[in-house]
PDB file of C-alpha atoms in Angstrom:
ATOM      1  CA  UNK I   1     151.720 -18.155 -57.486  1.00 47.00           C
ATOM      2  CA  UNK I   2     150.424 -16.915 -60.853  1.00 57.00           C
ATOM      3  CA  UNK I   3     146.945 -15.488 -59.680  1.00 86.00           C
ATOM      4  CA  UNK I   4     144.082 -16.876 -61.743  1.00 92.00           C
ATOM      5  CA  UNK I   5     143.507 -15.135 -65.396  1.00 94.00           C
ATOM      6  CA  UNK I   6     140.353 -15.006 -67.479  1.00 96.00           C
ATOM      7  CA  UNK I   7     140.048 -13.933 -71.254  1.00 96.00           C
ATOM      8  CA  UNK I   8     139.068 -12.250 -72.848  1.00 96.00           C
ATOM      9  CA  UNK I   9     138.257  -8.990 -70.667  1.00 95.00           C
ATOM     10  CA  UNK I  10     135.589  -7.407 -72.599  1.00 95.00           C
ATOM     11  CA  UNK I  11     133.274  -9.530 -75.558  1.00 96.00           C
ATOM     12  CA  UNK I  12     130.198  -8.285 -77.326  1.00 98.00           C
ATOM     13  CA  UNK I  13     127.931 -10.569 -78.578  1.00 97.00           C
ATOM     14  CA  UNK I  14     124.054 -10.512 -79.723  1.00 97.00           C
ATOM     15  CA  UNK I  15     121.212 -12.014 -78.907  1.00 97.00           C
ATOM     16  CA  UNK I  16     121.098 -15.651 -79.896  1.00 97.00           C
ATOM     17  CA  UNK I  17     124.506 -16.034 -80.188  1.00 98.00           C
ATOM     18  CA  UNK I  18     126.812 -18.199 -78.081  1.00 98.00           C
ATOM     19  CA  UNK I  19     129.948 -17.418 -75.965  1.00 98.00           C
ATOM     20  CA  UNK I  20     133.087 -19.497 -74.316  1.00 98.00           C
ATOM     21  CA  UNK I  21     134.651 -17.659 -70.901  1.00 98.00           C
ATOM     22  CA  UNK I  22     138.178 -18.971 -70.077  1.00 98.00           C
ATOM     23  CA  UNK I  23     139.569 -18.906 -66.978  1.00 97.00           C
ATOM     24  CA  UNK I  24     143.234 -20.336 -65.716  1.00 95.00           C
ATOM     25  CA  UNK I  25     143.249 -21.286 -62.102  1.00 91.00           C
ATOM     26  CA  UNK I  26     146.480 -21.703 -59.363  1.00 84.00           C
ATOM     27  CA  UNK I  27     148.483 -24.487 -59.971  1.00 83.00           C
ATOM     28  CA  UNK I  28     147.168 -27.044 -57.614  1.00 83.00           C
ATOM     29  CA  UNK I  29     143.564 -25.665 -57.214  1.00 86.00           C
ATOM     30  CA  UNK I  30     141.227 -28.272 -58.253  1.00 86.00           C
ATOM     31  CA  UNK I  31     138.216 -26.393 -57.335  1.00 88.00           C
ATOM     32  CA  UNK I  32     137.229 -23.510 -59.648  1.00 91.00           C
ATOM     33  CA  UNK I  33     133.670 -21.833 -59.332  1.00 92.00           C
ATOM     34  CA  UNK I  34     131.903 -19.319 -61.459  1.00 95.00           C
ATOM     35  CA  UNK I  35     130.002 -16.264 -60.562  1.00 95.00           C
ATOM     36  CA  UNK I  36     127.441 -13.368 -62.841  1.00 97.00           C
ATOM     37  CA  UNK I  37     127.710 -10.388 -61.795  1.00 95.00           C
ATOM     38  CA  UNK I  38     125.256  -8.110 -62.888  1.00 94.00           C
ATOM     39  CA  UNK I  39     125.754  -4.323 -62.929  1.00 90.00           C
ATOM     40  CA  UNK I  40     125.366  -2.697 -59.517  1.00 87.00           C
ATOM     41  CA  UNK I  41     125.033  -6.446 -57.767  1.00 91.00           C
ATOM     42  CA  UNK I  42     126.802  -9.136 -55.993  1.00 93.00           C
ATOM     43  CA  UNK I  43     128.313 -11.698 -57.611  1.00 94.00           C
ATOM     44  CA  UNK I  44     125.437 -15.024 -58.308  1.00 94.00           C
ATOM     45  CA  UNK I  45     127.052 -18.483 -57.938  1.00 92.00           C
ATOM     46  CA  UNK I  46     126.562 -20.488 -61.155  1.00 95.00           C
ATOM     47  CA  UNK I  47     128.203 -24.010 -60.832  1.00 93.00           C
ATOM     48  CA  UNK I  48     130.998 -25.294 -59.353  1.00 90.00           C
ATOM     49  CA  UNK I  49     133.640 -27.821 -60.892  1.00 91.00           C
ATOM     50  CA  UNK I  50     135.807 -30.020 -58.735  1.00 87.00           C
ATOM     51  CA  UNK I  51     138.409 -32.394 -60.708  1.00 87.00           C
ATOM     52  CA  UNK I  52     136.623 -31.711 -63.722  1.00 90.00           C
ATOM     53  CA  UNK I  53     132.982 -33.092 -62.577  1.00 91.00           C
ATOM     54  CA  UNK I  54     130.244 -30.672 -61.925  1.00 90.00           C
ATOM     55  CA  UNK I  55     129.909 -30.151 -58.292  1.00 84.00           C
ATOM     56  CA  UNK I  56     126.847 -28.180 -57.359  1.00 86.00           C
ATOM     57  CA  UNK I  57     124.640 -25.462 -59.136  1.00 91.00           C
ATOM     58  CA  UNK I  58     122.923 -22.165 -58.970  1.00 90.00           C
ATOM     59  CA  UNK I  59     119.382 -20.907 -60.036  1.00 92.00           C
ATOM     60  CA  UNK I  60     120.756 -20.469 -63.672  1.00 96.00           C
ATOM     61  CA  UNK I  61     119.134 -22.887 -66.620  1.00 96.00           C
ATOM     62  CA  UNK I  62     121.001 -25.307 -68.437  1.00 96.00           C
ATOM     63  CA  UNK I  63     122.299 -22.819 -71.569  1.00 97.00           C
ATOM     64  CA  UNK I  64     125.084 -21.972 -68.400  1.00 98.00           C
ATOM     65  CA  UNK I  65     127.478 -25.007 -68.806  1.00 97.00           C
ATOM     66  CA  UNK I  66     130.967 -25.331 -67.894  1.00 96.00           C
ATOM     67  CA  UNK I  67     134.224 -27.846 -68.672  1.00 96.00           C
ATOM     68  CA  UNK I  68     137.328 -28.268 -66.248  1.00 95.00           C
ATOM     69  CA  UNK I  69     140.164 -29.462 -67.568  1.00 93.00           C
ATOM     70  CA  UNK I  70     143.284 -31.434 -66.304  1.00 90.00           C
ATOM     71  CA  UNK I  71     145.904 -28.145 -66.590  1.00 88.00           C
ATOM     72  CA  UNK I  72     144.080 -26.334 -63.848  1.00 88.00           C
ATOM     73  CA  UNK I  73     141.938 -24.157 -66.833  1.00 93.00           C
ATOM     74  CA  UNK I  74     138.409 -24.051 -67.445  1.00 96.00           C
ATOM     75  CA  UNK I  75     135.629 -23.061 -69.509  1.00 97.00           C
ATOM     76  CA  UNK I  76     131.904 -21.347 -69.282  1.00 98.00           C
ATOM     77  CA  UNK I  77     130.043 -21.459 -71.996  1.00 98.00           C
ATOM     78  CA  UNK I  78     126.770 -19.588 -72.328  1.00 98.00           C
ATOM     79  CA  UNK I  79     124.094 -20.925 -75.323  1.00 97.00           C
ATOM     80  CA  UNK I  80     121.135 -18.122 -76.736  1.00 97.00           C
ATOM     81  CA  UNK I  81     122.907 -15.423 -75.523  1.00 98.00           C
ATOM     82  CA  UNK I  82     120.067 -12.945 -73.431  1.00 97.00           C
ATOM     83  CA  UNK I  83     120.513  -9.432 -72.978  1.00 97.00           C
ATOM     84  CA  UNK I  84     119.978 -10.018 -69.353  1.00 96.00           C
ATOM     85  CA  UNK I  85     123.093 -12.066 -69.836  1.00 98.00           C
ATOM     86  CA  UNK I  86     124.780  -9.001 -70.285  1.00 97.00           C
ATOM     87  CA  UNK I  87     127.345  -9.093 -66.613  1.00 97.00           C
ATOM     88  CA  UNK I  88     130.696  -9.671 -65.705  1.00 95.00           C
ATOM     89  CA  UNK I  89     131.417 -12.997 -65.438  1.00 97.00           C
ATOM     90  CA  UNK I  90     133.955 -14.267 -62.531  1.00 96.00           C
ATOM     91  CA  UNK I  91     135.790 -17.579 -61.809  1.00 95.00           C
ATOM     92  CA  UNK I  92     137.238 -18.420 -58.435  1.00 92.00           C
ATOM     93  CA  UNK I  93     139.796 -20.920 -57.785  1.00 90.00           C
ATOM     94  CA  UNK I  94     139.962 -22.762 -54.404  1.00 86.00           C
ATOM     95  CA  UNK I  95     142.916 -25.406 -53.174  1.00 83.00           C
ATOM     96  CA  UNK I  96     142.374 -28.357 -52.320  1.00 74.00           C
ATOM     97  CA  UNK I  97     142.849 -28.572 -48.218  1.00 65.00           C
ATOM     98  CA  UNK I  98     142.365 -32.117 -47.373  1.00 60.00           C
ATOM     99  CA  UNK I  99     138.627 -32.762 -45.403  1.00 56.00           C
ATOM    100  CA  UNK I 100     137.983 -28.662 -45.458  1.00 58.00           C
ATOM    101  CA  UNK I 101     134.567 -28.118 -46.445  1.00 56.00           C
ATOM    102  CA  UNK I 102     134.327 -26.522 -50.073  1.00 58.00           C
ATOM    103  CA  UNK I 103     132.460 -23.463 -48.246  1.00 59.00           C
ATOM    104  CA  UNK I 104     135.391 -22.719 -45.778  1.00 63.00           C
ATOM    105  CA  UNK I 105     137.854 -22.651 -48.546  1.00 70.00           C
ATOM    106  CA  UNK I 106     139.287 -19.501 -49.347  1.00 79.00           C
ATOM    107  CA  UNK I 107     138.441 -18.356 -53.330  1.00 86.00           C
ATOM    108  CA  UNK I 108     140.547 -16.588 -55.453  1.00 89.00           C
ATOM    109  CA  UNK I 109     139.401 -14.085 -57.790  1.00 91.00           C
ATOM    110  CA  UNK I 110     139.998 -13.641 -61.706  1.00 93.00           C
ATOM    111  CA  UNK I 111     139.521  -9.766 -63.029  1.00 93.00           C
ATOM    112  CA  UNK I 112     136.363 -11.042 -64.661  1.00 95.00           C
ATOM    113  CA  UNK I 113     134.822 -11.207 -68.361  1.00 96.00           C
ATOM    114  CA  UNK I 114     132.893  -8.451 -69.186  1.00 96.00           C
ATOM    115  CA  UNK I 115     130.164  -9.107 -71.772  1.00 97.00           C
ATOM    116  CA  UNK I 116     127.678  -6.986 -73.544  1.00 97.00           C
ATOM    117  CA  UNK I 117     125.078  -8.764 -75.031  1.00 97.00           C
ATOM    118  CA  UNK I 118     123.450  -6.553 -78.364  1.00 97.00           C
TER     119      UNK I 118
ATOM    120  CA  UNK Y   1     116.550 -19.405 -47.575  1.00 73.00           C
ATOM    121  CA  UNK Y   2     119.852 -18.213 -47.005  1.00 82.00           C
ATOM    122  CA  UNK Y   3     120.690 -14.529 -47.804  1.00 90.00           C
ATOM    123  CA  UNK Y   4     123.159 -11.316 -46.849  1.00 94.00           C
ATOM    124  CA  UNK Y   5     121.883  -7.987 -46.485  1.00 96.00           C
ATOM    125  CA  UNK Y   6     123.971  -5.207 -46.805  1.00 97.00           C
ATOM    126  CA  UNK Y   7     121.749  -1.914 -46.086  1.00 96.00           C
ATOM    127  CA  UNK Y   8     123.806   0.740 -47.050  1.00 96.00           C
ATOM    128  CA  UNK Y   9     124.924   0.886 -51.038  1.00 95.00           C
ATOM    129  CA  UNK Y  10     127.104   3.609 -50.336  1.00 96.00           C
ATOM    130  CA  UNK Y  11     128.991   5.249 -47.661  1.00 97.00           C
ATOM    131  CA  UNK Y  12     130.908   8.345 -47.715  1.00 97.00           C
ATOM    132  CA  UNK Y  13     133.825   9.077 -44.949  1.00 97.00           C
ATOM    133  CA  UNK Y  14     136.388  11.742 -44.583  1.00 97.00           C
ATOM    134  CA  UNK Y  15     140.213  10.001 -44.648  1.00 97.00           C
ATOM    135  CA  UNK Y  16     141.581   9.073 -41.618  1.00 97.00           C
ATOM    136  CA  UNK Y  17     137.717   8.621 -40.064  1.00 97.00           C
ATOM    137  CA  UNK Y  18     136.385   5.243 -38.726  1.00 97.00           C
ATOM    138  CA  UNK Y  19     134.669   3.413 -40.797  1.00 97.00           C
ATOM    139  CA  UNK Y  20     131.427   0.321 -40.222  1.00 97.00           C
ATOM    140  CA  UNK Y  21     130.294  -1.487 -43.047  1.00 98.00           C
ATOM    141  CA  UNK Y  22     127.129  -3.485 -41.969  1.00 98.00           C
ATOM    142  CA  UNK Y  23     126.011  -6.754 -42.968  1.00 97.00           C
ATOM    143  CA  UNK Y  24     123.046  -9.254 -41.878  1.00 96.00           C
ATOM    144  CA  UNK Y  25     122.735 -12.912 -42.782  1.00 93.00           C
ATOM    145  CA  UNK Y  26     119.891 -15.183 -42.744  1.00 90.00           C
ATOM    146  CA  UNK Y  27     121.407 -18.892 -42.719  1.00 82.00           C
ATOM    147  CA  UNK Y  28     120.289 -21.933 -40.542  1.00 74.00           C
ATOM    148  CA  UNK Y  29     123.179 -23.134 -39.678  1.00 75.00           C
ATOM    149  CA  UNK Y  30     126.559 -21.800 -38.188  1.00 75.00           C
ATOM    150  CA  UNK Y  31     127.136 -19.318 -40.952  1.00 83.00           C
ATOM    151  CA  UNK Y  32     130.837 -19.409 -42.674  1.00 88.00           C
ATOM    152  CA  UNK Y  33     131.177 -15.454 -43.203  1.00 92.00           C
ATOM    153  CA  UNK Y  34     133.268 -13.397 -45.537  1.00 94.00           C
ATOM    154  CA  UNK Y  35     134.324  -9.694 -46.409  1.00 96.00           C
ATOM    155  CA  UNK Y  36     135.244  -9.390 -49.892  1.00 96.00           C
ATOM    156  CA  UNK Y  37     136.566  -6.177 -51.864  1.00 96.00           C
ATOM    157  CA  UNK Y  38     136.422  -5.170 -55.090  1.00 94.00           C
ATOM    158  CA  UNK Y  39     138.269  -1.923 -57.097  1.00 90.00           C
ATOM    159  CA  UNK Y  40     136.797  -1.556 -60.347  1.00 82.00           C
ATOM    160  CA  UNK Y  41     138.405  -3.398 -63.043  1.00 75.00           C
ATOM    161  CA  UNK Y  42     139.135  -6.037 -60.500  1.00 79.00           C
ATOM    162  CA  UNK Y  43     138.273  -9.154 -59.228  1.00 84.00           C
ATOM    163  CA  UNK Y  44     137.208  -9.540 -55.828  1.00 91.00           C
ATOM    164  CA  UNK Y  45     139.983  -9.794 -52.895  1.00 92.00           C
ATOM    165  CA  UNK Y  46     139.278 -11.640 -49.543  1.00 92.00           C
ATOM    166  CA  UNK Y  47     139.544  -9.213 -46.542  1.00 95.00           C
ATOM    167  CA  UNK Y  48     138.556 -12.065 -43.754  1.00 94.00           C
ATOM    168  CA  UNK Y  49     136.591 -14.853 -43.080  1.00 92.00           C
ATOM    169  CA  UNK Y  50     134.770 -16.378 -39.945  1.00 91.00           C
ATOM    170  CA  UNK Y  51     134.194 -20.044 -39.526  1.00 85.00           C
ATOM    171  CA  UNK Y  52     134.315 -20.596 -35.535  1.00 83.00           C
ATOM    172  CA  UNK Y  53     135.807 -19.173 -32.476  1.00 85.00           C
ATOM    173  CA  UNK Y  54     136.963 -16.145 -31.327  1.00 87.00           C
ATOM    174  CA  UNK Y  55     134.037 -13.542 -33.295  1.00 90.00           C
ATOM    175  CA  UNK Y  56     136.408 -10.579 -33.426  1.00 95.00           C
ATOM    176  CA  UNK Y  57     138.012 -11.744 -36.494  1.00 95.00           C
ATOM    177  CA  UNK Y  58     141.301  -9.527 -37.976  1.00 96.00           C
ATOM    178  CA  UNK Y  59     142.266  -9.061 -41.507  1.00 95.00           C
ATOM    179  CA  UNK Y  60     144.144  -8.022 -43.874  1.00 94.00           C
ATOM    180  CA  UNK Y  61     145.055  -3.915 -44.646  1.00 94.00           C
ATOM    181  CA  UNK Y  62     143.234  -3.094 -40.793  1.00 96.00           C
ATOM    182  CA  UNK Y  63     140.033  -4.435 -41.222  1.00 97.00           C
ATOM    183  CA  UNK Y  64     138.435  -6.424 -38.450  1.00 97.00           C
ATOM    184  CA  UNK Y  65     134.887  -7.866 -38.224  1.00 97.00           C
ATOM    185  CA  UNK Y  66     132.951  -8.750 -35.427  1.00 96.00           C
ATOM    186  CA  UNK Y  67     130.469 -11.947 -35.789  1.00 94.00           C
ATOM    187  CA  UNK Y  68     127.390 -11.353 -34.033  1.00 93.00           C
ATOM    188  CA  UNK Y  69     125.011 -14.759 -33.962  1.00 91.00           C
ATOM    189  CA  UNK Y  70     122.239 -12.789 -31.768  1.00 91.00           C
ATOM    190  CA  UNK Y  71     122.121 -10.263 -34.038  1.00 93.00           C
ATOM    191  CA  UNK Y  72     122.594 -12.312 -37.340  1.00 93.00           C
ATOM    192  CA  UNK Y  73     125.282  -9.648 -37.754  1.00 95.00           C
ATOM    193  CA  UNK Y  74     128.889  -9.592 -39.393  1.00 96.00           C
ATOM    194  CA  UNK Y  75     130.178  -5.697 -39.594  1.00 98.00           C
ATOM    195  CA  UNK Y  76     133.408  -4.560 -41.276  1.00 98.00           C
ATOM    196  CA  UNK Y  77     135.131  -1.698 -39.370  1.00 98.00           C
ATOM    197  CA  UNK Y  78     138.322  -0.003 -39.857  1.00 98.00           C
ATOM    198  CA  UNK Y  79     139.735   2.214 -37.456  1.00 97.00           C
ATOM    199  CA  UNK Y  80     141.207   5.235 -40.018  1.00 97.00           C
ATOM    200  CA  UNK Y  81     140.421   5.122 -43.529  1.00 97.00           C
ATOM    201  CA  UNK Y  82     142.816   6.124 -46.307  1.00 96.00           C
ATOM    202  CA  UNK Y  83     142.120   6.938 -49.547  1.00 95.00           C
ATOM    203  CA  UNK Y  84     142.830   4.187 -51.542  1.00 94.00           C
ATOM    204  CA  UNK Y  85     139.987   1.959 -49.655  1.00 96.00           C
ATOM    205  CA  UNK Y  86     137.765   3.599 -51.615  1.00 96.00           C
ATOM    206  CA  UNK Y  87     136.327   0.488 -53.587  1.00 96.00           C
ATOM    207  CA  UNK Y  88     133.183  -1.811 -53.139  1.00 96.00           C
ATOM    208  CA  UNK Y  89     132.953  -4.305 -50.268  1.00 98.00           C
ATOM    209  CA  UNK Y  90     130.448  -7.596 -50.628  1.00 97.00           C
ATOM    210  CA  UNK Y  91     129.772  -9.445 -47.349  1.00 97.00           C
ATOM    211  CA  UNK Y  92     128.886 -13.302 -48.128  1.00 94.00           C
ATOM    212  CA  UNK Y  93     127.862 -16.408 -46.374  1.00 91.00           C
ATOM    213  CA  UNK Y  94     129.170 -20.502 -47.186  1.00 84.00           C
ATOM    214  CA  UNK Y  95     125.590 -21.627 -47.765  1.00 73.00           C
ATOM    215  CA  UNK Y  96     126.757 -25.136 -47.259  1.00 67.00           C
ATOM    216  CA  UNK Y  97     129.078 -27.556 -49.849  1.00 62.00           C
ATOM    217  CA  UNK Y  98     130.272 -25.594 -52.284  1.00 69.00           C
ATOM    218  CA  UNK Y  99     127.745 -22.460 -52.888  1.00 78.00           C
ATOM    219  CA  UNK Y 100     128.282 -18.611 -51.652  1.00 86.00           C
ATOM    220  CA  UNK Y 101     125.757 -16.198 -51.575  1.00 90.00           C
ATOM    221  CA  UNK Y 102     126.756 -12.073 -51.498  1.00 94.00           C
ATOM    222  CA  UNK Y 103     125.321  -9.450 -50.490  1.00 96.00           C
ATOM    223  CA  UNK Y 104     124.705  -6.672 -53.681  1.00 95.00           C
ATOM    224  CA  UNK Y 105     127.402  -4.674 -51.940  1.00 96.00           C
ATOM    225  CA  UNK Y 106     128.664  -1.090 -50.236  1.00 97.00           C
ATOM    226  CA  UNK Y 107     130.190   1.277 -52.315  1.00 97.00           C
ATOM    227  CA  UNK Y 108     133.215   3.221 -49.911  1.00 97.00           C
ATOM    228  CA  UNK Y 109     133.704   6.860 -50.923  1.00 97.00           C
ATOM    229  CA  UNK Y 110     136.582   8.529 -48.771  1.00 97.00           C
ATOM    230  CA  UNK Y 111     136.438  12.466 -49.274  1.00 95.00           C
ATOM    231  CA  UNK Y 112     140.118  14.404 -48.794  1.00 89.00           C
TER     232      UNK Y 112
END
């Protein structure tokens, strides 16, 4: 197993601006979810993508949006960047186990995006 | 609403000394629990998990938790710390589908 990646590992952006978070997944996980984490916090739960179709949400508005693609990667994209935006950002890939609820499935951990929003 | 309450941001224990993490949930239904670590610079690492049965649950590198519905408890305990556990542990619950909730974490300092 390759261990999920994200990239880049540190961004700086300013206000208004807009970013795009990568993250590669396990072969063979279909289920990737993204987390904020802000400084001295637990991760938040964003969204959740399961064969590339939104599958549930967090309390964040609609600037948070998110693409899964076929290869096992995905994408968060954040619109008018916020200084409160300013967080590491996590993705967590999850296999599929066959009639396993999503919120027994183990997650695996990327090292994270860490943005600074000027 | 569902949440995890982890009272202590940071502990501080002496290597080789036991060590509890604590952790309280608030969730309707049978909870789906989960100790997570995290060394700076990293992603978080699953330690355990507890969906049903026995509610002494082991884990990886010596931890154990015990589930405790009465007390809406799920503490982390390690019988002898060593140095390099020194990280931050998150305690979360399966809040049903696809969504997990975390606690804001404990901090583990582990004096010489």
């Amino acid at each position: 197993e390759t261990g999920v990646t994200q990239s880049p590992t540190h961004l700086i952006k300013t206000r208004g601006q807009q970013v795009t978070l990568r993250c590669s997944s396990q072969s063979g996980h279909n289920t990737v979810s993204w987390y904020q984490q802000a400084l001295g916090q637990g991760p938040q739960f964003i969204f959740q993508y399961y064969r590339e179709e939104e599958n549930g949400r967090g309390n964040f508005p609609p600037r948070f949006s998110g693409l899964q693609f076929p290869n096992y990667s995905s994408e968060l994209n954040v619109n008018a960047l916020e200084l409160d935006d300013s967080a590491l950002y996590l993705c967590a890939s999850s296999p599929d186990t066959g009639g396993v609820p999503l919120d027994q499935e183990t997650q695996y951990f990327g090292p994270g995006t860490r943005l600074l929003v000027l | 609403a569902q949440s995890v309450t982890q009272p202590d941001i940071h502990i501080t224990v002496s290597e080789g000394a036991s060590l509890e993490l604590r952790c309280n949930y608030s969730y309707g239904a049978t909870p789906y629990l989960f100790w997570y670590v995290q060394s700076p610079g990293q992603g978080l690492q699953l330690l355990l998990k507890y969906f049903s049965g026995d509610t002494l649950v082991q884990g990886i590198k010596g931890f154990e938790a015990e589930f405790k519905r009465s007390q809406s408890s799920f503490n982390l305990r390690k019988p002898s710390v060593h140095w390099s556990d020194a990280a931050e542990y998150f305690c979360a619950v399966g809040a049903g589908g696809f969504k997990t909730i975390f606690g804001a974490g404990t901090r583990l300092f582990v004096k010489a």
